[in-house]
Each structure stands twice: as structure tokens, then as C-alpha cells.
Amino acid sequence: MQADLERVLIPRDAIARRVRELAEEIAATYGTDAAGLVMVPVLSGSLIFVADLMRCLPFKMRIAVLTVSSYRGATTSGGEARLVADLNTDIAGRHVLIVDDILDTGRTLRVVRQRLAALKPASLRICVLLRKPGKAPSDVQADFAGFDIEDAFVVGYGLDYNDQYRNWPEIGVLRPELYQ
Ligand code: 5GP
Ligand code: MG
């Protein structure tokens, strides 16, 4: 697996440190509203991130997963995002934090946010591990973002190429010859 990576973009210890900081930002932002928070990870990319993040949060919460598939080329963003599995938890009147791996063009999170907003949560915020600056439109902004990265195709720590590399513990840039 390592041989398929061109370079490491964010090493393991830097991810762990930033995830702890994000948890502190989240706890500080919600304050007393944290009790009863519902985290909504967007599967499958946020799998590893949300597992680490939620274990850094020192209050009771619920988790309700959502699955979105985006019809896109292998490594290019731009497909249409579609909900393939809906929430199994009632979020009406609850504080909700959407968690995703990466904010790129914002299409995925726009669809997710619209769907969840219709369920009338008390508040709706977005947390992403990665953000590619300058690409997301102004109507889709992350309230919490781990790292701003260059516009390269990255894998690892939950992010995939053809459903592989999610278990790689760092965030790295895939060798271009593997997908070009
Ligand atoms: P958006 O809908 O914001 O364009 O893209 C968000 C989704 O596209 C992410 O949830 C992720 O699945 C995928 N994506 C965007 N950029 C990358 C990338 O660099 N690497 C990987 N593995 N997936 C990406
Ligand atoms: Mg995703």
C-alpha cells in the first residue's frame, strides 16, 4: 500500500493532534448545548475520522450515520451526490453536527445539509477533516475544518480510491500513474 503513495501529506501524529484540537473547538462552541448532540458522519469517508473525533469529546452524544454516493469519475469530484441510506434517528429539535472527510466542491455536503435541515434540528453545523480552499461555494462552509490542503487527490485515514486505501493511517497523495 505504501508503495502506491507518492508522498505523505499529513503524518499520523499531526492528524491526531489536530483531531484533539477540533474536539476542543467543538466542545467550546457547543458549551452546554453539547448534551444531546447528534453527530452525523457521512459514510464511508468519515469512518476513521469520526471514530477518533468522538472519542475525544467528553460528553454524552448520539451518532446517526448517513450514506451518500457520488457519481463521479475515479478521482475527480463533480458527480452528483445522492443519499443512498437515510438517518435512523429522529433529529428534530436536537443539535446536529455533520462530519465528513473532505469539503471539495461542496456538492455532497449541500445535499446532506438540505436533507437534515428539513428534519428541523435545533442547529446544524458541519465539521470536515480536510478542505480544498477556494473550491467550495459560499453557501456550503465548514464550521470546523482540520486542514486546508492543496488541490491534490488524497487517500488514507478513511479516504479512498476505488474503495481502497481507507485503512492507510496517514493522509497521502496517490501516485498519479495509478489512476491516470
Ligand atoms: P464534494 O462533493 O465536496 O465535491 O466532494 C466531497 C466528496 O468527494 C468527499 O466526501 C470525498 O468522498 C470525495 N473527494 C473529494 N476530494 C477527494 C480527494 O482528494 N480524495 C478522495 N479520496 N476523495 C475525495
Ligand atoms: Mg465522502
Short mmCIF file of C-alpha atoms and ligand atoms in Angstrom, two decimals:
data_model
loop_
_atom_site.label_atom_id
_atom_site.label_comp_id
_atom_site.label_asym_id
_atom_site.label_seq_id
_atom_site.Cartn_x
_atom_site.Cartn_y
_atom_site.Cartn_z
CA MET A 1 0.00 0.00 0.00
CA GLN A 2 2.78 2.42 0.94
CA ALA A 3 4.40 1.87 -2.46
CA ASP A 4 1.28 3.30 -4.12
CA LEU A 5 1.69 6.66 -2.39
CA GLU A 6 3.71 9.43 -3.96
CA ARG A 7 4.19 11.27 -0.67
CA VAL A 8 2.75 11.74 2.77
CA LEU A 9 0.79 14.97 3.07
CA ILE A 10 -0.26 14.77 6.72
CA PRO A 11 1.50 12.33 9.05
CA ARG A 12 -0.25 10.32 11.68
CA ASP A 13 0.80 12.37 14.71
CA ALA A 14 -0.26 15.64 13.06
CA ILE A 15 -3.71 14.18 12.34
CA ALA A 16 -4.07 13.00 15.94
CA ARG A 17 -3.05 16.39 17.33
CA ARG A 18 -5.44 18.29 15.07
CA VAL A 19 -8.33 15.94 15.83
CA ARG A 20 -7.86 16.66 19.55
CA GLU A 21 -7.85 20.41 18.83
CA LEU A 22 -11.01 20.11 16.74
CA ALA A 23 -12.71 18.28 19.61
CA GLU A 24 -11.78 21.16 21.91
CA GLU A 25 -13.18 23.69 19.41
CA ILE A 26 -16.38 21.69 19.11
CA ALA A 27 -16.80 21.32 22.87
CA ALA A 28 -16.20 25.05 23.37
CA THR A 29 -18.65 26.03 20.61
CA TYR A 30 -21.50 23.88 21.85
CA GLY A 31 -20.95 24.58 25.53
CA THR A 32 -24.00 23.46 27.45
CA ASP A 33 -25.76 22.53 24.19
CA ALA A 34 -23.32 19.63 23.84
CA ALA A 35 -25.60 17.42 25.92
CA GLY A 36 -27.84 15.67 23.43
CA LEU A 37 -25.64 16.36 20.41
CA VAL A 38 -26.17 14.09 17.42
CA MET A 39 -23.13 13.51 15.24
CA VAL A 40 -23.97 12.56 11.66
CA PRO A 41 -20.97 11.07 9.86
CA VAL A 42 -21.28 10.84 6.10
CA LEU A 43 -20.18 7.32 5.14
CA SER A 44 -17.85 5.88 4.14
CA GLY A 45 -15.12 8.54 4.02
CA SER A 46 -15.62 9.89 7.53
CA LEU A 47 -15.43 6.47 9.20
CA ILE A 48 -11.96 6.77 10.73
CA PHE A 49 -12.19 10.50 11.42
CA VAL A 50 -15.45 10.32 13.33
CA ALA A 51 -14.24 7.35 15.37
CA ASP A 52 -11.23 9.32 16.57
CA LEU A 53 -13.07 12.62 16.95
CA MET A 54 -15.96 11.33 19.02
CA ARG A 55 -13.62 9.61 21.45
CA CYS A 56 -12.03 12.99 22.16
CA LEU A 57 -15.39 14.54 23.09
CA PRO A 58 -16.10 14.26 26.79
CA PHE A 59 -19.91 14.44 26.82
CA LYS A 60 -22.85 12.17 26.03
CA MET A 61 -23.90 12.13 22.40
CA ARG A 62 -25.64 10.09 19.79
CA ILE A 63 -24.42 9.05 16.38
CA ALA A 64 -26.63 8.64 13.32
CA VAL A 65 -25.00 7.63 10.07
CA LEU A 66 -25.90 8.74 6.60
CA THR A 67 -24.67 7.25 3.35
CA VAL A 68 -24.13 9.34 0.27
CA SER A 69 -22.89 8.11 -3.03
CA SER A 70 -21.44 10.48 -5.53
CA TYR A 71 -21.35 9.51 -9.12
CA ARG A 72 -18.02 10.84 -10.12
CA GLY A 73 -15.02 9.79 -12.12
CA ALA A 74 -12.44 7.81 -10.26
CA THR A 75 -10.60 10.71 -8.70
CA THR A 76 -12.35 13.80 -9.92
CA SER A 77 -15.03 15.50 -7.96
CA GLY A 78 -18.06 16.62 -9.82
CA GLY A 79 -20.55 13.79 -9.85
CA GLU A 80 -24.00 14.16 -8.49
CA ALA A 81 -24.35 13.38 -4.78
CA ARG A 82 -27.29 11.17 -3.81
CA LEU A 83 -28.46 9.88 -0.44
CA VAL A 84 -28.44 6.10 -0.51
CA ALA A 85 -29.34 5.42 3.13
CA ASP A 86 -31.24 7.78 5.33
CA LEU A 87 -31.00 8.56 9.04
CA ASN A 88 -32.44 6.11 11.52
CA THR A 89 -32.58 8.65 14.35
CA ASP A 90 -35.01 11.48 14.99
CA ILE A 91 -33.01 14.72 15.00
CA ALA A 92 -35.91 17.15 15.35
CA GLY A 93 -35.08 19.75 17.99
CA ARG A 94 -31.56 18.37 18.50
CA HIS A 95 -28.19 19.94 17.90
CA VAL A 96 -26.65 18.19 14.90
CA LEU A 97 -23.06 18.10 13.70
CA ILE A 98 -22.45 16.70 10.22
CA VAL A 99 -19.00 15.09 9.91
CA ASP A 100 -17.32 14.46 6.56
CA ASP A 101 -13.85 13.62 5.36
CA ILE A 102 -13.34 16.41 2.86
CA LEU A 103 -15.02 19.51 1.55
CA ASP A 104 -14.17 19.82 -2.12
CA THR A 105 -16.82 21.27 -4.44
CA GLY A 106 -19.44 21.20 -1.67
CA ARG A 107 -21.99 19.15 -3.64
CA THR A 108 -22.05 16.31 -1.14
CA LEU A 109 -22.47 18.48 1.91
CA ARG A 110 -25.10 20.64 0.24
CA VAL A 111 -27.30 17.59 -0.33
CA VAL A 112 -26.71 16.32 3.21
CA ARG A 113 -27.41 19.68 4.79
CA GLN A 114 -30.63 20.18 2.82
CA ARG A 115 -31.89 16.76 3.85
CA LEU A 116 -31.08 17.28 7.53
CA ALA A 117 -32.38 20.85 7.64
CA ALA A 118 -35.77 19.53 6.51
CA LEU A 119 -35.87 17.39 9.69
CA LYS A 120 -35.87 20.56 11.81
CA PRO A 121 -32.83 20.20 14.08
CA ALA A 122 -32.22 22.86 16.74
CA SER A 123 -28.92 23.67 15.00
CA LEU A 124 -26.92 22.25 12.11
CA ARG A 125 -23.16 22.58 11.79
CA ILE A 126 -20.51 20.99 9.58
CA CYS A 127 -17.14 19.53 10.56
CA VAL A 128 -14.67 18.30 7.94
CA LEU A 129 -11.19 16.92 8.34
CA LEU A 130 -9.90 18.35 5.07
CA ARG A 131 -10.84 21.31 2.93
CA LYS A 132 -9.60 22.23 -0.52
CA PRO A 133 -9.56 26.01 -0.39
CA GLY A 134 -11.26 28.13 -2.93
CA LYS A 135 -13.45 25.39 -4.38
CA ALA A 136 -16.48 25.26 -2.12
CA PRO A 137 -19.19 27.82 -2.85
CA SER A 138 -20.02 30.35 -0.18
CA ASP A 139 -23.31 28.65 0.72
CA VAL A 140 -21.50 25.47 1.86
CA GLN A 141 -19.00 26.34 4.56
CA ALA A 142 -17.46 24.18 7.26
CA ASP A 143 -17.90 25.40 10.84
CA PHE A 144 -14.92 23.26 11.85
CA ALA A 145 -12.11 22.23 9.47
CA GLY A 146 -8.99 20.25 10.29
CA PHE A 147 -6.61 21.09 7.46
CA ASP A 148 -6.68 23.22 4.34
CA ILE A 149 -4.87 21.22 1.68
CA GLU A 150 -3.66 21.73 -1.85
CA ASP A 151 -5.82 20.53 -4.74
CA ALA A 152 -4.31 17.03 -4.93
CA PHE A 153 -6.12 13.70 -4.80
CA VAL A 154 -5.50 12.29 -1.35
CA VAL A 155 -6.16 8.91 0.24
CA GLY A 156 -5.83 7.34 3.66
CA TYR A 157 -7.43 7.89 7.07
CA GLY A 158 -10.80 6.98 5.61
CA LEU A 159 -10.39 8.50 2.15
CA ASP A 160 -10.40 6.03 -0.70
CA TYR A 161 -9.51 5.43 -4.28
CA ASN A 162 -11.75 2.69 -5.73
CA ASP A 163 -12.73 1.86 -2.13
CA GLN A 164 -9.15 1.07 -1.19
CA TYR A 165 -6.55 2.82 1.00
CA ARG A 166 -9.09 3.82 3.66
CA ASN A 167 -7.07 1.92 6.24
CA TRP A 168 -3.82 3.73 5.49
CA PRO A 169 -3.19 5.66 8.75
CA GLU A 170 -1.80 8.84 7.19
CA ILE A 171 -3.10 11.18 4.52
CA GLY A 172 -1.09 10.82 1.36
CA VAL A 173 -1.08 11.68 -2.31
CA LEU A 174 -1.66 8.69 -4.57
CA ARG A 175 0.88 8.07 -7.35
CA PRO A 176 -0.75 9.64 -10.41
CA GLU A 177 0.15 6.72 -12.69
CA LEU A 178 -2.25 4.57 -10.66
CA TYR A 179 -5.30 6.46 -11.80
CA GLN A 180 -4.35 8.32 -14.93
P1 5GP B 1 -17.60 17.40 -2.98
O1 5GP B 1 -18.98 16.86 -3.06
O2 5GP B 1 -17.37 18.45 -1.91
O3 5GP B 1 -17.03 17.79 -4.31
O4 5GP B 1 -16.67 16.19 -2.62
C1 5GP B 1 -16.71 15.61 -1.41
C2 5GP B 1 -16.52 14.12 -1.57
O5 5GP B 1 -15.68 13.81 -2.70
C3 5GP B 1 -15.80 13.61 -0.37
O6 5GP B 1 -16.72 13.16 0.61
C4 5GP B 1 -14.95 12.51 -0.94
O7 5GP B 1 -15.69 11.32 -0.93
C5 5GP B 1 -14.69 12.91 -2.38
N1 5GP B 1 -13.38 13.59 -2.57
C6 5GP B 1 -13.14 14.88 -2.89
N2 5GP B 1 -11.83 15.13 -2.95
C7 5GP B 1 -11.22 13.95 -2.65
C8 5GP B 1 -9.83 13.56 -2.55
O8 5GP B 1 -8.84 14.30 -2.72
N3 5GP B 1 -9.60 12.25 -2.23
C9 5GP B 1 -10.61 11.35 -2.02
N4 5GP B 1 -10.26 10.10 -1.71
N5 5GP B 1 -11.92 11.69 -2.10
C10 5GP B 1 -12.21 12.98 -2.42
MG MG B 2 -17.23 11.14 1.10
#
